[in-house]
Amino acid sequence: MPDLSNNYAVRQFVGEFFENLAAGIFEAELIPHRNFTKGEVHPDLSCEKLDAWLEIKATQESRYFKVYVSQIEKYRELLRPIPFPHSRLWYVFFTHTVFKISETYADKTTEELARNLVLNTTRIVALDFSIVDALSRRLKVLKEWAEFGFPPFLRWEHRINRDFMEEPKNKLIQIGLKPNEYSIKKSSIELNYNGAHRQTPIVLVVKK
């Protein structure tokens, strides 16, 4: 069982938890790490039904998402010239309000943490890679975390996802994309983990 007082173990557990949650939502499969060279960048999930790879991101409302520059560069290559086995790639962002996990859950179980993550997931935003790619040319790249083991990444603020949740067409226009090229679906979804339930808003903004 992961040591929930250890920040690295917490990040790993939370990341894997949301990957599995997304796999259930989108009827996708986890991509085994053994399919790739150690250290090689690759998406988290493969979804035959949607003909898409899924890259999963999760963080608490008080922080920001880290979208790695090396990931974006790799995915540009993955999607051209003739993508295989999927023709599209989506980033799926989960926002939750479980704060100070290492401190709060140090003496608790992963079961308790998992239940609370479900109960406190406030927003799910799925964006086509073309949107992430367009925004990558506008957002600030942070490099000063390299000494802590983080390669350069984009500081992806929650306001970006709130904009796509509230006014997706306006946001697409704002970043130079054409809304008529995208399918936009807004709804809510019931998240469920061992008896813990929550209705959470979800928006998909993806290429037609």
mmCIF file of C-alpha atoms in Angstrom:
data_model
loop_
_atom_site.group_PDB
_atom_site.id
_atom_site.type_symbol
_atom_site.label_atom_id
_atom_site.label_comp_id
_atom_site.label_asym_id
_atom_site.label_seq_id
_atom_site.Cartn_x
_atom_site.Cartn_y
_atom_site.Cartn_z
ATOM 1 C CA MET A 1 0.000 0.000 0.000
ATOM 2 C CA PRO A 2 1.393 3.475 -0.883
ATOM 3 C CA ASP A 3 2.748 5.620 1.954
ATOM 4 C CA LEU A 4 0.300 8.552 1.837
ATOM 5 C CA SER A 5 2.661 10.718 3.885
ATOM 6 C CA ASN A 6 5.075 10.641 0.936
ATOM 7 C CA ASN A 7 4.417 13.296 -1.715
ATOM 8 C CA TYR A 8 5.736 11.187 -4.598
ATOM 9 C CA ALA A 9 3.623 8.186 -3.589
ATOM 10 C CA VAL A 10 0.555 10.428 -3.317
ATOM 11 C CA ARG A 11 1.097 11.909 -6.793
ATOM 12 C CA GLN A 12 1.507 8.437 -8.250
ATOM 13 C CA PHE A 13 -1.594 7.073 -6.527
ATOM 14 C CA VAL A 14 -3.784 10.056 -7.491
ATOM 15 C CA GLY A 15 -2.538 9.906 -11.091
ATOM 16 C CA GLU A 16 -3.273 6.203 -11.409
ATOM 17 C CA PHE A 17 -6.641 6.602 -9.696
ATOM 18 C CA PHE A 18 -7.829 9.166 -12.248
ATOM 19 C CA GLU A 19 -6.429 7.127 -15.137
ATOM 20 C CA ASN A 20 -8.589 4.211 -13.989
ATOM 21 C CA LEU A 21 -11.571 6.501 -13.454
ATOM 22 C CA ALA A 22 -11.189 7.868 -16.994
ATOM 23 C CA ALA A 23 -10.870 4.333 -18.365
ATOM 24 C CA GLY A 24 -14.314 3.573 -16.941
ATOM 25 C CA ILE A 25 -15.882 6.822 -18.176
ATOM 26 C CA PHE A 26 -14.613 6.511 -21.753
ATOM 27 C CA GLU A 27 -14.569 2.700 -21.989
ATOM 28 C CA ALA A 28 -10.844 2.838 -22.632
ATOM 29 C CA GLU A 29 -7.873 0.648 -21.750
ATOM 30 C CA LEU A 30 -4.724 1.532 -19.866
ATOM 31 C CA ILE A 31 -1.656 1.444 -22.077
ATOM 32 C CA PRO A 32 0.939 -0.829 -20.403
ATOM 33 C CA HIS A 33 4.267 0.878 -19.734
ATOM 34 C CA ARG A 34 6.006 -2.264 -20.940
ATOM 35 C CA ASN A 35 4.877 -1.404 -24.481
ATOM 36 C CA PHE A 36 7.326 1.487 -24.466
ATOM 37 C CA THR A 37 10.994 2.123 -23.816
ATOM 38 C CA LYS A 38 11.672 3.286 -20.252
ATOM 39 C CA GLY A 39 11.217 7.047 -20.073
ATOM 40 C CA GLU A 40 9.448 7.250 -23.445
ATOM 41 C CA VAL A 41 6.512 9.662 -23.589
ATOM 42 C CA HIS A 42 3.190 7.971 -24.357
ATOM 43 C CA PRO A 43 -0.563 8.532 -23.737
ATOM 44 C CA ASP A 44 -2.242 6.973 -20.704
ATOM 45 C CA LEU A 45 -5.238 5.316 -22.355
ATOM 46 C CA SER A 46 -6.326 3.835 -25.667
ATOM 47 C CA CYS A 47 -9.990 4.004 -26.685
ATOM 48 C CA GLU A 48 -11.097 1.973 -29.702
ATOM 49 C CA LYS A 49 -14.680 3.211 -29.393
ATOM 50 C CA LEU A 50 -13.625 6.865 -29.806
ATOM 51 C CA ASP A 51 -10.633 6.163 -32.068
ATOM 52 C CA ALA A 52 -8.567 8.187 -29.594
ATOM 53 C CA TRP A 53 -5.631 8.176 -27.255
ATOM 54 C CA LEU A 54 -6.309 9.858 -23.907
ATOM 55 C CA GLU A 55 -3.795 11.809 -21.825
ATOM 56 C CA ILE A 56 -5.061 12.199 -18.252
ATOM 57 C CA LYS A 57 -4.303 15.175 -16.008
ATOM 58 C CA ALA A 58 -5.565 15.703 -12.448
ATOM 59 C CA THR A 59 -4.911 18.312 -9.799
ATOM 60 C CA GLN A 60 -6.592 20.150 -6.975
ATOM 61 C CA GLU A 61 -8.441 23.409 -7.519
ATOM 62 C CA SER A 62 -5.833 25.490 -5.679
ATOM 63 C CA ARG A 63 -2.984 24.441 -8.014
ATOM 64 C CA TYR A 64 -2.429 24.300 -11.767
ATOM 65 C CA PHE A 65 -1.949 21.480 -14.265
ATOM 66 C CA LYS A 66 1.502 20.688 -15.610
ATOM 67 C CA VAL A 67 1.375 20.049 -19.358
ATOM 68 C CA TYR A 68 4.836 18.949 -20.403
ATOM 69 C CA VAL A 69 6.420 20.467 -23.494
ATOM 70 C CA SER A 70 8.082 17.138 -24.386
ATOM 71 C CA GLN A 71 4.646 15.485 -24.337
ATOM 72 C CA ILE A 72 3.176 17.977 -26.780
ATOM 73 C CA GLU A 73 6.157 17.603 -29.122
ATOM 74 C CA LYS A 74 5.852 13.808 -29.000
ATOM 75 C CA TYR A 75 2.111 13.890 -29.670
ATOM 76 C CA ARG A 76 2.565 16.176 -32.673
ATOM 77 C CA GLU A 77 4.772 13.442 -34.162
ATOM 78 C CA LEU A 78 2.357 10.692 -33.108
ATOM 79 C CA LEU A 79 -0.513 12.291 -35.027
ATOM 80 C CA ARG A 80 1.300 12.720 -38.343
ATOM 81 C CA PRO A 81 1.560 11.881 -41.147
ATOM 82 C CA ILE A 82 -0.718 8.817 -40.870
ATOM 83 C CA PRO A 83 -1.657 8.180 -37.224
ATOM 84 C CA PHE A 84 -1.833 4.590 -35.976
ATOM 85 C CA PRO A 85 -3.780 3.022 -34.388
ATOM 86 C CA HIS A 86 -5.860 6.139 -33.548
ATOM 87 C CA SER A 87 -6.452 9.301 -35.533
ATOM 88 C CA ARG A 88 -7.018 11.596 -32.566
ATOM 89 C CA LEU A 89 -5.739 12.386 -29.093
ATOM 90 C CA TRP A 90 -7.555 14.106 -26.235
ATOM 91 C CA TYR A 91 -6.329 15.640 -23.001
ATOM 92 C CA VAL A 92 -8.738 14.939 -20.126
ATOM 93 C CA PHE A 93 -8.441 17.276 -17.137
ATOM 94 C CA PHE A 94 -9.883 16.312 -13.724
ATOM 95 C CA THR A 95 -10.216 19.005 -11.050
ATOM 96 C CA HIS A 96 -10.762 18.035 -7.399
ATOM 97 C CA THR A 97 -10.910 19.797 -4.027
ATOM 98 C CA VAL A 98 -9.037 17.314 -1.845
ATOM 99 C CA PHE A 99 -6.302 19.480 -0.336
ATOM 100 C CA LYS A 100 -3.076 18.754 1.607
ATOM 101 C CA ILE A 101 -3.308 15.038 0.868
ATOM 102 C CA SER A 102 0.065 14.077 2.339
ATOM 103 C CA GLU A 103 -0.810 15.765 5.630
ATOM 104 C CA THR A 104 -4.492 14.878 5.838
ATOM 105 C CA TYR A 105 -4.245 11.241 4.734
ATOM 106 C CA ALA A 106 -0.890 10.246 6.250
ATOM 107 C CA ASP A 107 -2.594 7.877 8.704
ATOM 108 C CA LYS A 108 -5.539 6.898 6.502
ATOM 109 C CA THR A 109 -6.082 4.322 3.765
ATOM 110 C CA THR A 110 -6.006 4.636 -0.013
ATOM 111 C CA GLU A 111 -9.642 3.485 0.082
ATOM 112 C CA GLU A 112 -10.600 6.595 2.067
ATOM 113 C CA LEU A 113 -8.599 8.820 -0.263
ATOM 114 C CA ALA A 114 -10.144 7.264 -3.382
ATOM 115 C CA ARG A 115 -13.674 7.758 -2.039
ATOM 116 C CA ASN A 116 -12.967 11.389 -1.216
ATOM 117 C CA LEU A 117 -11.449 12.029 -4.648
ATOM 118 C CA VAL A 118 -14.690 10.842 -6.244
ATOM 119 C CA LEU A 119 -16.831 12.886 -3.847
ATOM 120 C CA ASN A 120 -14.774 16.007 -4.520
ATOM 121 C CA THR A 121 -14.165 15.890 -8.270
ATOM 122 C CA THR A 122 -15.715 19.170 -9.398
ATOM 123 C CA ARG A 123 -15.040 19.337 -13.132
ATOM 124 C CA ILE A 124 -13.976 17.157 -16.084
ATOM 125 C CA VAL A 125 -12.809 18.831 -19.288
ATOM 126 C CA ALA A 126 -11.793 16.807 -22.372
ATOM 127 C CA LEU A 127 -10.009 18.797 -25.075
ATOM 128 C CA ASP A 128 -8.803 17.821 -28.505
ATOM 129 C CA PHE A 129 -5.015 17.856 -28.885
ATOM 130 C CA SER A 130 -5.330 20.627 -31.481
ATOM 131 C CA ILE A 131 -6.620 22.908 -28.698
ATOM 132 C CA VAL A 132 -3.779 22.022 -26.350
ATOM 133 C CA ASP A 133 -1.318 22.513 -29.203
ATOM 134 C CA ALA A 134 -2.753 25.961 -30.027
ATOM 135 C CA LEU A 135 -2.627 27.042 -26.395
ATOM 136 C CA SER A 136 0.921 25.707 -25.992
ATOM 137 C CA ARG A 137 2.095 28.535 -28.218
ATOM 138 C CA ARG A 138 0.500 31.113 -25.924
ATOM 139 C CA LEU A 139 1.096 29.855 -22.381
ATOM 140 C CA LYS A 140 4.154 30.450 -20.247
ATOM 141 C CA VAL A 141 6.712 27.630 -20.173
ATOM 142 C CA LEU A 142 8.165 27.023 -16.705
ATOM 143 C CA LYS A 143 11.718 25.676 -16.569
ATOM 144 C CA GLU A 144 12.803 26.506 -13.026
ATOM 145 C CA TRP A 145 11.450 23.223 -11.620
ATOM 146 C CA ALA A 146 14.105 21.185 -13.431
ATOM 147 C CA GLU A 147 16.150 20.831 -10.241
ATOM 148 C CA PHE A 148 13.168 19.011 -8.685
ATOM 149 C CA GLY A 149 12.963 16.554 -11.567
ATOM 150 C CA PHE A 150 10.286 18.293 -13.636
ATOM 151 C CA PRO A 151 11.075 18.925 -17.325
ATOM 152 C CA PRO A 152 9.773 22.198 -18.874
ATOM 153 C CA PHE A 153 5.997 22.440 -18.691
ATOM 154 C CA LEU A 154 3.107 24.771 -19.442
ATOM 155 C CA ARG A 155 1.321 26.336 -16.499
ATOM 156 C CA TRP A 156 -2.252 25.346 -17.343
ATOM 157 C CA GLU A 157 -4.550 27.384 -15.082
ATOM 158 C CA HIS A 158 -8.042 26.250 -14.071
ATOM 159 C CA ARG A 159 -9.556 29.364 -15.658
ATOM 160 C CA ILE A 160 -8.740 27.861 -19.070
ATOM 161 C CA ASN A 161 -10.899 24.826 -18.343
ATOM 162 C CA ARG A 162 -13.617 26.957 -16.751
ATOM 163 C CA ASP A 163 -13.758 28.987 -19.974
ATOM 164 C CA PHE A 164 -14.229 25.798 -22.018
ATOM 165 C CA MET A 165 -16.889 24.631 -19.580
ATOM 166 C CA GLU A 166 -18.824 27.919 -19.703
ATOM 167 C CA GLU A 167 -18.286 29.363 -23.205
ATOM 168 C CA PRO A 168 -16.411 26.855 -25.369
ATOM 169 C CA LYS A 169 -17.166 28.525 -28.711
ATOM 170 C CA ASN A 170 -15.886 31.904 -27.530
ATOM 171 C CA LYS A 171 -12.746 30.278 -26.127
ATOM 172 C CA LEU A 172 -12.044 28.519 -29.442
ATOM 173 C CA ILE A 173 -12.358 31.805 -31.321
ATOM 174 C CA GLN A 174 -10.150 33.531 -28.762
ATOM 175 C CA ILE A 175 -7.275 31.126 -29.444
ATOM 176 C CA GLY A 176 -7.668 31.267 -33.219
ATOM 177 C CA LEU A 177 -9.632 28.064 -33.861
ATOM 178 C CA LYS A 178 -12.925 27.559 -35.734
ATOM 179 C CA PRO A 179 -15.865 26.361 -33.582
ATOM 180 C CA ASN A 180 -17.584 24.756 -36.597
ATOM 181 C CA GLU A 181 -14.715 22.244 -36.785
ATOM 182 C CA TYR A 182 -15.411 20.982 -33.254
ATOM 183 C CA SER A 183 -18.049 18.888 -31.555
ATOM 184 C CA ILE A 184 -19.043 20.373 -28.181
ATOM 185 C CA LYS A 185 -20.924 18.256 -25.625
ATOM 186 C CA LYS A 186 -21.787 19.444 -22.119
ATOM 187 C CA SER A 187 -23.480 17.257 -19.529
ATOM 188 C CA SER A 188 -22.958 15.715 -16.108
ATOM 189 C CA ILE A 189 -21.766 12.251 -15.243
ATOM 190 C CA GLU A 190 -22.161 10.131 -12.133
ATOM 191 C CA LEU A 191 -18.825 9.144 -10.675
ATOM 192 C CA ASN A 192 -18.923 6.049 -8.503
ATOM 193 C CA TYR A 193 -16.326 4.311 -6.371
ATOM 194 C CA ASN A 194 -17.287 1.671 -3.793
ATOM 195 C CA GLY A 195 -20.482 3.428 -2.760
ATOM 196 C CA ALA A 196 -19.205 6.988 -3.091
ATOM 197 C CA HIS A 197 -21.275 8.886 -5.686
ATOM 198 C CA ARG A 198 -21.129 12.347 -7.230
ATOM 199 C CA GLN A 199 -22.690 14.067 -10.231
ATOM 200 C CA THR A 200 -19.886 15.996 -11.913
ATOM 201 C CA PRO A 201 -20.118 18.389 -14.877
ATOM 202 C CA ILE A 202 -18.201 17.321 -17.966
ATOM 203 C CA VAL A 203 -17.505 19.013 -21.289
ATOM 204 C CA LEU A 204 -15.959 17.545 -24.429
ATOM 205 C CA VAL A 205 -14.535 19.902 -27.054
ATOM 206 C CA VAL A 206 -13.095 17.679 -29.768
ATOM 207 C CA LYS A 207 -12.597 17.610 -33.530
ATOM 208 C CA LYS A 208 -15.549 16.419 -35.581
#
